[in-house]
Amino acid sequence: AHVEDVLQSYPHLRSLSIKGNRFFEGTLDSPESRDALRVLSDTLEDLDLSWNSIGGTLPSELNALTHLRVLSLGKNALCGTLPSLSALERLHTLELHSNRLEGSIPDDLGSLPSLTNLRLDDNRFSGTIPRGILSRPSV
């Protein structure tokens, strides 16, 4: 199965967990996935696609998912840089560990008011950890 097909098939999803299915593949940055993420921006609260074979980059459309509380994409084949997620004020869990993400960690990640669980380990990030993340006792 492909992530594009699932996201397009259910435009009113509140929660999607397809975890640990190595046969589940595709990309979040395809035109189909980007369109589906725009449609889901009014409803999606929890997205867990960890432990799959999803590749490509993280699209900027993730920042439009303003109702999102959980974004778990760890243990995939994601690459590229981490886009701004500054609009995700309800996000309390962000798990992007064990991918091939690189570049710097965006400063705005440290200012997400609800963020309490952050996993970025086992990637290729460079630079410093944003001060806002280091100064939060709950992360």
Coordinates of N, CA and C in Angstrom, one line a residue:
A1 N 0.8 -1.2 0.0 CA 0.0 0.0 0.0 C 0.9 1.2 0.0
H2 N 0.4 2.3 -0.5 CA 1.1 3.6 -0.6 C 0.4 4.6 0.3
V3 N 1.2 5.4 0.9 CA 0.7 6.5 1.8 C -0.2 7.4 1.1
E4 N 0.1 7.7 -0.2 CA -0.7 8.6 -1.0 C -2.1 8.1 -1.1
D5 N -2.3 6.8 -1.4 CA -3.6 6.3 -1.5 C -4.4 6.3 -0.3
V6 N -3.8 6.0 0.9 CA -4.5 6.0 2.1 C -4.9 7.4 2.5
L7 N -4.0 8.4 2.4 CA -4.4 9.8 2.7 C -5.5 10.4 1.9
Q8 N -5.5 10.0 0.6 CA -6.5 10.5 -0.3 C -7.9 9.8 -0.1
S9 N -7.9 8.6 0.4 CA -9.1 7.8 0.5 C -10.0 8.2 1.7
Y10 N -9.4 8.9 2.7 CA -10.1 9.2 3.9 C -10.0 10.7 4.2
P11 N -10.7 11.6 3.5 CA -10.5 13.0 3.7 C -11.0 13.6 5.0
H12 N -11.7 12.8 5.9 CA -12.2 13.3 7.1 C -11.6 12.6 8.3
L13 N -10.4 12.1 8.2 CA -9.7 11.3 9.2 C -9.4 12.3 10.4
R14 N -9.5 11.7 11.6 CA -9.1 12.4 12.8 C -7.8 11.8 13.3
S15 N -7.7 10.5 13.1 CA -6.5 9.7 13.6 C -6.2 8.6 12.6
L16 N -4.9 8.5 12.3 CA -4.4 7.5 11.4 C -3.2 6.9 12.0
S17 N -3.2 5.6 12.3 CA -2.1 4.8 12.7 C -1.8 3.6 11.9
I18 N -0.8 3.7 11.1 CA -0.4 2.5 10.3 C 1.1 2.3 10.6
K19 N 1.3 1.7 11.7 CA 2.6 1.5 12.3 C 3.2 0.1 12.1
G20 N 4.5 0.1 11.7 CA 5.1 -1.2 11.6 C 4.7 -2.1 10.5
N21 N 4.5 -1.5 9.3 CA 4.2 -2.3 8.1 C 5.2 -2.0 7.0
R22 N 6.2 -2.8 7.0 CA 7.3 -2.5 6.0 C 6.8 -2.5 4.6
F23 N 5.7 -3.1 4.3 CA 5.2 -3.0 2.9 C 4.5 -1.7 2.7
F24 N 4.3 -0.9 3.7 CA 3.6 0.4 3.5 C 4.7 1.4 3.1
E25 N 4.6 2.0 1.9 CA 5.6 2.8 1.3 C 5.0 4.1 0.7
G26 N 5.8 4.8 -0.1 CA 5.4 6.0 -0.7 C 6.1 7.2 -0.2
T27 N 5.6 8.3 -0.5 CA 6.2 9.6 0.0 C 5.1 10.5 0.5
L28 N 5.5 11.4 1.4 CA 4.6 12.5 1.8 C 4.8 13.7 0.9
D29 N 5.8 13.8 0.1 CA 6.0 15.0 -0.7 C 5.5 14.8 -2.2
S30 N 4.8 13.8 -2.5 CA 4.2 13.6 -3.8 C 3.1 14.6 -3.9
P31 N 2.7 15.0 -5.1 CA 1.6 15.9 -5.3 C 0.3 15.4 -4.7
E32 N 0.1 14.1 -4.8 CA -1.1 13.5 -4.2 C -1.1 13.6 -2.7
S33 N 0.0 13.3 -2.1 CA 0.1 13.4 -0.6 C -0.1 14.8 -0.1
R34 N 0.6 15.8 -0.9 CA 0.5 17.2 -0.5 C -1.0 17.7 -0.6
D35 N -1.7 17.3 -1.6 CA -3.1 17.6 -1.7 C -3.9 17.0 -0.6
A36 N -3.7 15.8 -0.3 CA -4.4 15.1 0.8 C -4.1 15.8 2.1
L37 N -2.9 16.2 2.4 CA -2.6 16.9 3.7 C -3.3 18.2 3.8
R38 N -3.4 18.9 2.6 CA -4.2 20.2 2.7 C -5.7 19.9 3.0
V39 N -6.2 18.8 2.5 CA -7.6 18.5 2.8 C -7.8 18.1 4.3
L40 N -6.8 17.3 4.8 CA -6.9 16.8 6.1 C -6.6 17.9 7.2
S41 N -6.2 19.1 6.7 CA -5.7 20.1 7.7 C -6.8 20.5 8.7
D42 N -8.1 20.3 8.3 CA -9.2 20.7 9.2 C -9.6 19.6 10.2
T43 N -9.1 18.4 10.0 CA -9.5 17.3 10.9 C -8.5 16.5 11.6
L44 N -7.3 16.3 10.9 CA -6.3 15.3 11.4 C -5.7 15.7 12.7
E45 N -5.8 14.9 13.7 CA -5.2 15.1 15.0 C -4.0 14.2 15.4
D46 N -4.0 13.0 14.9 CA -3.0 12.1 15.2 C -2.5 11.3 13.9
L47 N -1.2 11.4 13.6 CA -0.7 10.7 12.5 C 0.5 9.9 12.9
D48 N 0.4 8.6 12.8 CA 1.5 7.7 13.2 C 1.7 6.7 12.0
L49 N 2.8 7.0 11.3 CA 3.2 6.2 10.2 C 4.6 5.7 10.4
S50 N 5.0 5.5 11.7 CA 6.3 5.0 12.0 C 6.5 3.6 11.7
W51 N 7.8 3.2 11.5 CA 8.2 1.9 11.2 C 7.7 1.4 9.9
N52 N 7.8 2.2 8.9 CA 7.3 1.8 7.6 C 8.5 2.0 6.6
S53 N 8.2 2.1 5.3 CA 9.2 2.4 4.3 C 8.8 3.7 3.5
I54 N 8.5 4.7 4.2 CA 8.1 6.0 3.6 C 9.4 6.8 3.4
G55 N 9.5 7.3 2.2 CA 10.7 8.0 1.8 C 10.4 9.4 1.4
G56 N 11.3 10.1 0.8 CA 11.1 11.5 0.3 C 11.4 12.5 1.4
T57 N 11.0 13.7 1.2 CA 11.2 14.8 2.2 C 9.9 15.1 2.9
L58 N 10.0 15.8 4.0 CA 8.9 16.3 4.8 C 8.3 17.5 4.1
P59 N 7.1 17.5 3.6 CA 6.5 18.7 2.9 C 6.1 19.8 3.8
S60 N 6.1 21.0 3.3 CA 5.7 22.2 4.1 C 4.3 22.1 4.5
E61 N 3.5 21.3 3.8 CA 2.0 21.2 4.1 C 1.8 20.6 5.5
L62 N 2.8 20.0 6.1 CA 2.6 19.5 7.4 C 2.3 20.6 8.4
N63 N 2.8 21.8 8.1 CA 2.6 23.0 8.9 C 1.1 23.4 8.9
A64 N 0.4 23.0 7.9 CA -1.1 23.3 7.8 C -2.0 22.5 8.6
L65 N -1.4 21.4 9.2 CA -2.2 20.5 10.1 C -2.3 21.0 11.5
T66 N -3.0 22.1 11.6 CA -3.0 22.9 12.9 C -3.7 22.2 14.0
H67 N -4.5 21.1 13.7 CA -5.1 20.4 14.8 C -4.3 19.2 15.3
L68 N -3.1 19.0 14.6 CA -2.3 17.8 14.9 C -1.7 17.9 16.3
R69 N -1.9 16.8 17.0 CA -1.3 16.6 18.4 C -0.2 15.6 18.4
V70 N -0.2 14.6 17.5 CA 0.8 13.6 17.4 C 1.3 13.5 16.0
L71 N 2.6 13.6 15.8 CA 3.2 13.3 14.4 C 4.3 12.4 14.7
S72 N 4.1 11.1 14.3 CA 5.1 10.1 14.5 C 5.5 9.5 13.2
L73 N 6.7 9.8 12.7 CA 7.2 9.3 11.4 C 8.6 8.6 11.6
G74 N 8.9 8.2 12.8 CA 10.2 7.6 13.1 C 10.3 6.2 12.3
K75 N 11.6 5.8 12.1 CA 11.9 4.6 11.5 C 11.4 4.4 10.1
N76 N 11.6 5.4 9.3 CA 11.3 5.4 7.9 C 12.5 5.7 7.1
A77 N 12.4 6.2 5.9 CA 13.5 6.5 5.0 C 13.4 8.0 4.6
L78 N 12.9 8.9 5.5 CA 12.7 10.3 5.2 C 14.1 11.0 5.1
C79 N 14.2 11.9 4.2 CA 15.5 12.6 4.0 C 15.2 14.1 3.8
G80 N 16.2 14.9 3.7 CA 16.1 16.3 3.5 C 16.1 17.0 4.8
T81 N 15.6 18.3 4.8 CA 15.6 19.1 6.0 C 14.2 19.1 6.7
L82 N 14.2 19.5 7.9 CA 13.0 19.6 8.7 C 12.3 20.9 8.5
P83 N 11.1 20.9 7.9 CA 10.5 22.2 7.6 C 9.9 22.9 8.9
S84 N 9.6 24.1 8.8 CA 9.0 24.8 9.9 C 7.7 24.1 10.3
L85 N 7.5 24.0 11.6 CA 6.2 23.4 12.1 C 5.6 24.4 13.1
S86 N 5.9 25.7 12.9 CA 5.5 26.7 13.8 C 4.0 26.9 14.1
A87 N 3.2 26.4 13.1 CA 1.7 26.6 13.3 C 1.1 25.5 14.1
L88 N 1.9 24.5 14.4 CA 1.3 23.3 15.1 C 1.3 23.5 16.6
E89 N 0.5 24.4 17.1 CA 0.5 24.8 18.5 C -0.1 23.7 19.4
R90 N -0.8 22.7 18.8 CA -1.4 21.7 19.6 C -0.5 20.4 19.7
L91 N 0.6 20.4 18.9 CA 1.5 19.3 18.8 C 2.2 19.0 20.1
H92 N 1.9 17.8 20.7 CA 2.6 17.5 21.9 C 3.7 16.4 21.7
T93 N 3.5 15.6 20.6 CA 4.5 14.5 20.3 C 5.0 14.7 18.9
L94 N 6.3 14.8 18.8 CA 6.9 14.8 17.5 C 8.1 13.8 17.5
E95 N 7.9 12.7 16.7 CA 8.9 11.6 16.6 C 9.3 11.5 15.2
L96 N 10.5 11.9 14.9 CA 11.1 11.8 13.6 C 12.4 11.0 13.6
H97 N 12.7 10.2 14.7 CA 13.9 9.5 14.9 C 14.1 8.5 13.8
S98 N 15.4 8.1 13.6 CA 15.8 7.0 12.7 C 15.3 7.2 11.3
N99 N 15.7 8.3 10.8 CA 15.5 8.6 9.4 C 16.8 9.1 8.8
R100 N 16.8 9.9 7.7 CA 18.0 10.5 7.2 C 17.8 12.0 7.0
L101 N 17.2 12.6 8.0 CA 17.0 14.0 8.0 C 18.3 14.7 8.3
E102 N 18.5 15.9 7.7 CA 19.8 16.6 7.8 C 19.5 18.1 7.9
G103 N 20.6 18.8 8.1 CA 20.5 20.3 8.2 C 20.3 20.6 9.7
S104 N 19.9 21.9 9.9 CA 19.7 22.3 11.3 C 18.3 22.1 11.7
I105 N 18.1 22.0 13.0 CA 16.8 21.9 13.6 C 16.2 23.3 13.7
P106 N 15.0 23.5 13.1 CA 14.5 24.8 13.1 C 14.3 25.4 14.5
D107 N 14.6 26.7 14.7 CA 14.5 27.4 16.0 C 13.0 27.3 16.5
D108 N 12.1 27.4 15.6 CA 10.7 27.5 16.0 C 10.2 26.3 16.7
L109 N 10.9 25.2 16.6 CA 10.5 23.9 17.2 C 10.5 24.1 18.8
G110 N 11.4 24.9 19.2 CA 11.5 25.2 20.7 C 10.4 26.1 21.2
S111 N 9.6 26.7 20.3 CA 8.5 27.6 20.8 C 7.1 27.0 20.6
L112 N 7.0 25.7 20.3 CA 5.7 25.0 20.2 C 5.2 24.9 21.6
P113 N 4.1 25.5 22.0 CA 3.6 25.6 23.4 C 3.2 24.2 24.0
S114 N 2.8 23.3 23.2 CA 2.3 22.0 23.8 C 3.3 20.9 23.7
L115 N 4.4 21.1 23.0 CA 5.4 20.0 22.8 C 6.0 19.5 24.1
T116 N 5.8 18.2 24.4 CA 6.4 17.6 25.6 C 7.2 16.3 25.2
N117 N 7.0 15.8 24.0 CA 7.7 14.6 23.6 C 8.4 14.8 22.3
L118 N 9.7 14.8 22.2 CA 10.4 15.1 21.0 C 11.5 14.1 20.8
R119 N 11.5 13.4 19.7 CA 12.5 12.4 19.3 C 13.1 12.7 17.9
L120 N 14.3 13.1 17.9 CA 15.0 13.5 16.6 C 16.3 12.7 16.5
D121 N 16.5 11.7 17.4 CA 17.8 11.0 17.4 C 17.9 10.1 16.1
D122 N 19.1 9.7 15.8 CA 19.5 8.8 14.7 C 19.1 9.4 13.4
N123 N 19.5 10.7 13.2 CA 19.4 11.4 11.9 C 20.7 12.0 11.6
R124 N 20.8 12.9 10.7 CA 22.0 13.6 10.3 C 22.0 15.1 10.5
F125 N 21.3 15.5 11.6 CA 21.2 16.9 11.9 C 22.6 17.5 12.2
S126 N 22.8 18.8 11.9 CA 24.0 19.5 12.2 C 23.7 20.8 12.9
G127 N 24.7 21.4 13.5 CA 24.5 22.7 14.2 C 24.1 22.5 15.6
T128 N 23.6 23.5 16.2 CA 23.2 23.5 17.6 C 21.7 23.1 17.8
I129 N 21.4 22.7 19.0 CA 20.0 22.4 19.4 C 19.5 23.8 19.8
P130 N 18.3 24.1 19.2 CA 17.7 25.5 19.5 C 17.5 25.6 21.0
R131 N 17.8 26.8 21.5 CA 17.8 27.2 22.9 C 16.4 26.9 23.5
G132 N 15.3 27.1 22.7 CA 14.0 26.9 23.2 C 13.7 25.5 23.6
I133 N 14.4 24.6 22.9 CA 14.2 23.1 23.2 C 15.0 22.8 24.5
L134 N 16.2 23.3 24.6 CA 17.1 23.0 25.8 C 16.5 23.6 27.1
S135 N 15.8 24.7 26.9 CA 15.3 25.4 28.2 C 13.9 24.9 28.6
R136 N 13.4 24.0 27.9 CA 12.0 23.5 28.3 C 12.2 22.3 29.2
P137 N 11.7 22.4 30.4 CA 11.8 21.3 31.4 C 11.0 20.1 31.0
S138 N 9.9 20.3 30.2 CA 9.0 19.2 29.9 C 9.4 18.4 28.7
V139 N 10.4 18.8 27.9 CA 10.8 18.1 26.7 C 11.9 17.1 27.0

